Short mmCIF file of C-alpha atoms in Angstrom, two decimals:
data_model
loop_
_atom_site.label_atom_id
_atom_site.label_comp_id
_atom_site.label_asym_id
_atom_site.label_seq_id
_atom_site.Cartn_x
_atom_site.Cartn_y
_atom_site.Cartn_z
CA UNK A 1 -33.18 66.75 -142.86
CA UNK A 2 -33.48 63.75 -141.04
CA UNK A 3 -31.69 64.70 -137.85
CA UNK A 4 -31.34 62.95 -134.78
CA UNK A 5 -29.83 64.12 -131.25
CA UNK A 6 -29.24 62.65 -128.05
CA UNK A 7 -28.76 64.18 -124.83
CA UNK A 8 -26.16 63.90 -122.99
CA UNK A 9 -23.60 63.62 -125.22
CA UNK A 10 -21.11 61.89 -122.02
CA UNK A 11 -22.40 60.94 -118.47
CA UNK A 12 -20.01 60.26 -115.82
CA UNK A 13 -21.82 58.77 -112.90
CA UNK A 14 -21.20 56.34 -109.27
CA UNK A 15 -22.22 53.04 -109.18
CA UNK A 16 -25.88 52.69 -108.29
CA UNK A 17 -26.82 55.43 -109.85
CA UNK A 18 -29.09 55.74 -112.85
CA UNK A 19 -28.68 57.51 -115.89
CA UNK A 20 -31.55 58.30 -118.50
CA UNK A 21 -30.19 59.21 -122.17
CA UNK A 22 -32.67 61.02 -124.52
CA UNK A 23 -33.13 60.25 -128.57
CA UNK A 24 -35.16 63.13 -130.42
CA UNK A 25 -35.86 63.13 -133.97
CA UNK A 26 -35.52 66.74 -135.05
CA UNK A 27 -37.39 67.00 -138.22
CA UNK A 28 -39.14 64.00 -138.84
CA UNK A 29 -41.57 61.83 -136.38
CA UNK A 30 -40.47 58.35 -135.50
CA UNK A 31 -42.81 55.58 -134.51
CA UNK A 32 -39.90 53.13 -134.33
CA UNK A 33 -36.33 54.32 -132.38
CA UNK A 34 -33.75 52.00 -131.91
CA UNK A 35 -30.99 51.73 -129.14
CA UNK A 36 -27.71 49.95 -129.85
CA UNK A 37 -24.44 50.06 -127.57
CA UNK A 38 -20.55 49.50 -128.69
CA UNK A 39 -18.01 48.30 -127.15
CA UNK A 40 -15.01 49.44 -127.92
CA UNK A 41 -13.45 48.26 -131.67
CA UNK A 42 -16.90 46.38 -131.91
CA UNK A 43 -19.55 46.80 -134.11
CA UNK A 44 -22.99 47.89 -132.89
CA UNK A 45 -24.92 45.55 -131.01
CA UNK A 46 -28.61 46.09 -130.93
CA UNK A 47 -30.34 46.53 -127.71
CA UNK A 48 -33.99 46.65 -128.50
CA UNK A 49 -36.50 48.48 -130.29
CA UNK A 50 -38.62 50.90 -129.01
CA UNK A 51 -42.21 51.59 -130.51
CA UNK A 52 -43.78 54.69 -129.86
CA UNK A 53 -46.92 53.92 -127.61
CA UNK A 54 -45.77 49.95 -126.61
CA UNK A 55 -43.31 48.30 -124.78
CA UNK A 56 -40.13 48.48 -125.89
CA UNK A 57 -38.90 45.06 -128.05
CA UNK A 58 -35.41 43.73 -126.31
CA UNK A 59 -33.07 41.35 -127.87
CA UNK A 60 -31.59 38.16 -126.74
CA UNK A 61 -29.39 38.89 -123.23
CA UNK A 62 -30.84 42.42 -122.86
CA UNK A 63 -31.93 42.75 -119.32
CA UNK A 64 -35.27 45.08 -120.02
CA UNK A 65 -35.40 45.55 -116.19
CA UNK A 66 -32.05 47.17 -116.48
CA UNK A 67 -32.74 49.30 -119.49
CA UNK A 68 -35.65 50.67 -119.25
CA UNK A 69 -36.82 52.14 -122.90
CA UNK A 70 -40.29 54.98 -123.01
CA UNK A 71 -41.28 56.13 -126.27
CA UNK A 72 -43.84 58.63 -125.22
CA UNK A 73 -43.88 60.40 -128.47
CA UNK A 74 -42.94 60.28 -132.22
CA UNK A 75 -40.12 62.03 -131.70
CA UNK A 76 -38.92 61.17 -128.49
CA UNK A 77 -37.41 57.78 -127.06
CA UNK A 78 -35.60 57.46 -123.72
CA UNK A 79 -33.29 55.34 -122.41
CA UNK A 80 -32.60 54.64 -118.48
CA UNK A 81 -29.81 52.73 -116.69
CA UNK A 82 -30.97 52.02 -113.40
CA UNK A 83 -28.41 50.84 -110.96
CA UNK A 84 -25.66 51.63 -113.21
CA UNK A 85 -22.51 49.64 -112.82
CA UNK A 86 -18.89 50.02 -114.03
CA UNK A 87 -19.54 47.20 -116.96
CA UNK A 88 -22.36 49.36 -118.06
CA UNK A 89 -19.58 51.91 -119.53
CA UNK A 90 -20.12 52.17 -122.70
CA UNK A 91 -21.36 54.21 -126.15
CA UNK A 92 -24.96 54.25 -126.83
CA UNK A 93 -26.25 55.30 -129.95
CA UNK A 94 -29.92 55.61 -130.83
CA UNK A 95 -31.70 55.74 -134.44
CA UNK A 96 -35.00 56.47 -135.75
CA UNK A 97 -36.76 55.75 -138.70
CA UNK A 98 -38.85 58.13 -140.53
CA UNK A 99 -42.32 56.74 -140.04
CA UNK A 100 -43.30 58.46 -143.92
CA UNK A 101 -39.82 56.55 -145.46
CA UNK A 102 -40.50 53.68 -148.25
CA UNK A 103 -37.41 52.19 -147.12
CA UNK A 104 -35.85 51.08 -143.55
CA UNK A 105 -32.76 53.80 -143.36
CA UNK A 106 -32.09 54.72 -139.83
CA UNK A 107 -30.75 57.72 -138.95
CA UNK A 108 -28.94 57.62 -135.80
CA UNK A 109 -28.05 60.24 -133.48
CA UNK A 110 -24.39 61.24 -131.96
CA UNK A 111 -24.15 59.04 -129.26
CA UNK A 112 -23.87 59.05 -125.16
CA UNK A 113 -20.67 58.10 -123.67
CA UNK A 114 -21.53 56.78 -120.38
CA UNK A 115 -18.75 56.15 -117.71
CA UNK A 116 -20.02 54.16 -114.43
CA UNK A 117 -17.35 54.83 -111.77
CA UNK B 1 -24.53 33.14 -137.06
CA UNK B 2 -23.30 36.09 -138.64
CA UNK B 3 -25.47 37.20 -141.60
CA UNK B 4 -23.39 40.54 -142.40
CA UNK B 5 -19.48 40.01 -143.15
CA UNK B 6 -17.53 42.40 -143.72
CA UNK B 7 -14.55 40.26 -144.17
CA UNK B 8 -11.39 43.06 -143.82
CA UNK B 9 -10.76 44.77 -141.30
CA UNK B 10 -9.47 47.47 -142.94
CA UNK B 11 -8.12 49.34 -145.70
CA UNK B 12 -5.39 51.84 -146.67
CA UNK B 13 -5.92 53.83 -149.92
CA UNK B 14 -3.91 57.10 -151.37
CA UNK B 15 -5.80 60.04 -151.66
CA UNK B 16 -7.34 60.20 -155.37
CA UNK B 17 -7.45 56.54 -156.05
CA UNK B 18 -10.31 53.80 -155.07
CA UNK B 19 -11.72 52.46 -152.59
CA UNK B 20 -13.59 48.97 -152.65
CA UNK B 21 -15.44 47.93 -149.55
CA UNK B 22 -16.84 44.62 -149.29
CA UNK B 23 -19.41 43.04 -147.83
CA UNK B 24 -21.56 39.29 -148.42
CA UNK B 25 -24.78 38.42 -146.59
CA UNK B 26 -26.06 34.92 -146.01
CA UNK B 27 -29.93 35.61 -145.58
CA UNK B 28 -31.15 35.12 -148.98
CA UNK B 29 -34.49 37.50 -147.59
CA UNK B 30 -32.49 40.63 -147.35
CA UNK B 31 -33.54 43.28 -150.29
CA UNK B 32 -31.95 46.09 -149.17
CA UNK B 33 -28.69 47.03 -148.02
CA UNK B 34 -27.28 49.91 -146.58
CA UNK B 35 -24.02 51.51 -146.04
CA UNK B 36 -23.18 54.37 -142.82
CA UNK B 37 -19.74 55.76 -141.89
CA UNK B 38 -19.08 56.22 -138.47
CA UNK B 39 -15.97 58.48 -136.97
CA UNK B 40 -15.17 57.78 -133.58
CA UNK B 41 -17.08 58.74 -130.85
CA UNK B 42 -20.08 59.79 -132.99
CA UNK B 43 -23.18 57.90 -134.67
CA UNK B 44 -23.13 56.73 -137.92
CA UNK B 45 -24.21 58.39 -140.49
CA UNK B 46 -25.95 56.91 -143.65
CA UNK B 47 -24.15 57.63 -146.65
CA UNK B 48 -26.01 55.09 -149.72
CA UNK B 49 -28.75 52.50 -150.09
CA UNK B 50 -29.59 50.27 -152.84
CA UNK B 51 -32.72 47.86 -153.28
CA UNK B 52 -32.15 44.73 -154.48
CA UNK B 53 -34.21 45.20 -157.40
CA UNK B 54 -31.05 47.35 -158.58
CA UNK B 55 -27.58 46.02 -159.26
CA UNK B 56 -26.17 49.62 -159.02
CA UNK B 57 -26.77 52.71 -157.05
CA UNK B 58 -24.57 56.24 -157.22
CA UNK B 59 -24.25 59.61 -155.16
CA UNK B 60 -21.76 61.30 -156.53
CA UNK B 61 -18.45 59.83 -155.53
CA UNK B 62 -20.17 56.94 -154.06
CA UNK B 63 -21.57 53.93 -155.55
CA UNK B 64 -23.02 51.13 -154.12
CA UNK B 65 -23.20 47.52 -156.27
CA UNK B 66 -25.39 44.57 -155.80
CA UNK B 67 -24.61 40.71 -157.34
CA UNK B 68 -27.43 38.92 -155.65
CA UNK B 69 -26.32 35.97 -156.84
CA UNK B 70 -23.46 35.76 -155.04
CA UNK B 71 -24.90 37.53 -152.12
CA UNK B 72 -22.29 40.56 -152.05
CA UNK B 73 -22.23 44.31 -152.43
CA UNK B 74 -19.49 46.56 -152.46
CA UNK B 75 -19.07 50.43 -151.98
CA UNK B 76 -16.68 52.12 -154.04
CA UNK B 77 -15.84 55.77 -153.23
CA UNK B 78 -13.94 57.55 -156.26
CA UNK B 79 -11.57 59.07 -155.80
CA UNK B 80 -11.04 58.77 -151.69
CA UNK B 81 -10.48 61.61 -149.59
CA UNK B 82 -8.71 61.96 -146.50
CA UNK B 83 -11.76 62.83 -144.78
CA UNK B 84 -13.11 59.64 -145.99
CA UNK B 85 -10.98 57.94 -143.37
CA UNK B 86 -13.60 56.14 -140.95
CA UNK B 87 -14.98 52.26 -140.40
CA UNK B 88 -17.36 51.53 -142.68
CA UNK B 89 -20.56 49.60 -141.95
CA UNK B 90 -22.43 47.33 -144.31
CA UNK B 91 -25.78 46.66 -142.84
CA UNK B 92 -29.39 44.58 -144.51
CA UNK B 93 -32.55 44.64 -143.92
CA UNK B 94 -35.75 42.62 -145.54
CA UNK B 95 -38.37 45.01 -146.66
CA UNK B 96 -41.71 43.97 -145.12
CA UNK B 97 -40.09 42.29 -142.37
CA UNK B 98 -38.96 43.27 -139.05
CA UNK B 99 -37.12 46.72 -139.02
CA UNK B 100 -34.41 46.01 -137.69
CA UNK B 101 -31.34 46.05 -139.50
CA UNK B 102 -28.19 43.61 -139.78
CA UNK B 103 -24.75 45.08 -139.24
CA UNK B 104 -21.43 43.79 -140.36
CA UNK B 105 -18.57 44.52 -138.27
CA UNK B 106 -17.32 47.07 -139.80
CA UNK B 107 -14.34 47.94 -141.76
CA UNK B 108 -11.42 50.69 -140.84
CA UNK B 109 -10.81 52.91 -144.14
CA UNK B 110 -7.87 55.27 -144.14
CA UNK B 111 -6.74 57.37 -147.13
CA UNK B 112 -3.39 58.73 -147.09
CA UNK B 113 -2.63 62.11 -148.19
#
């Protein structure tokens, strides 16, 4: 149990272009999905927090214009890129916590390299 | 301000014996702790938990220990396995509060055949 996926698994696109990356939990419904990136030989830096049915929670120096986050459903979060540019290259890796859990574990899923050319 | 430290960088252990990953938190409000493994290029994946109503927590040939006190668990993984080799994340979280969690930066592991 407790499985989460993400679609693509590695995007290669041109500058300008935008890129949306998809976080499903498999067996288990979500109302809170989170989106982190890493850089390389870096730990994982949270990006924001996305509640299913709201607006997406962004940290500090997240530009939510940028990233746009849509949690249509309790199993599904999305993640966009718009106007991606080369320093947008990077690994981003969702996770989603099991609404029914006692405790906070996130699962995450297997992560979406994303090269901007 | 970091609130997670994982302090080494990493580790080298020989297959069979221990390993002892450490980790200290400032935030006197965390009450549970996690840690996840990650291999490159993948997500990481939780591997053991512990509340901090517990000093001790173990899944077979991983156990988790908490000194509040002094504000710093450690995983031990007996006895290591190559395919143990990954960076290991501690991360915290206060029950009741946000749901976010805290990550430390991580900590290479490599056991040697």
């Amino acid at each position: 149990g407790a499985v989460v996926s993400q679609h693509p698994s590695w995007v290669i696109c041109k500058s300008g272009t935008s890129v949306k990356i998809e976080c499903r939990s498999l067996d288990f419904q979500a109302t809170t999905m989170f989106w982190y990136r890493q850089f390389p030989k870096q730990s994982l830096m949270l990006m924001a927090t996305s509640n299913e049915g709201s607006k997406a929670t962004y940290e500090q120096g997240v530009e939510k214009d940028k990233f746009l986050i849509n949690h249509a459903s309790l199993t599904l979060s999305t993640l966009t890129v718009t106007s991606a540019h080369p320093e947008d290259s990077s690994f981003y890796i969702c996770s989603a916590r099991d609404r029914l859990a006692v405790y906070n574990e996130q699962f995450f899923g297997p992560g979406t390299r994303l090269t901007v050319l | 301000d970091q609130q997670v430290k994982q302090n080494s960088p990493s580790l080298s252990v020989q297959e069979g014996r221990i390993s002892i990953l450490n980790c200290d938190y400032t935030n006197s409000m965390f009450d549970y702790f996690l840690w996840y493994k990650k291999y490159p290029a993948e997500g990481p994946t939780f591997l053991i938990s512990i509340s901090s109503i517990k000093d001790k927590n173990e899944d077979g040939r991983f156990t988790v220990f908490l000194n509040k006190s002094a504000k710093h668990l450690s995983l031990h993984i007996v006895p290591s396995q190559p395919g143990d080799s990954a960076v290991y994340f501690c991360a915290a979280n206060t029950q009741g509060g946000s749901e976010k969690l805290v990550f430390g930066k991580g900590m290479k592991l490599t056991v040697n055949p």
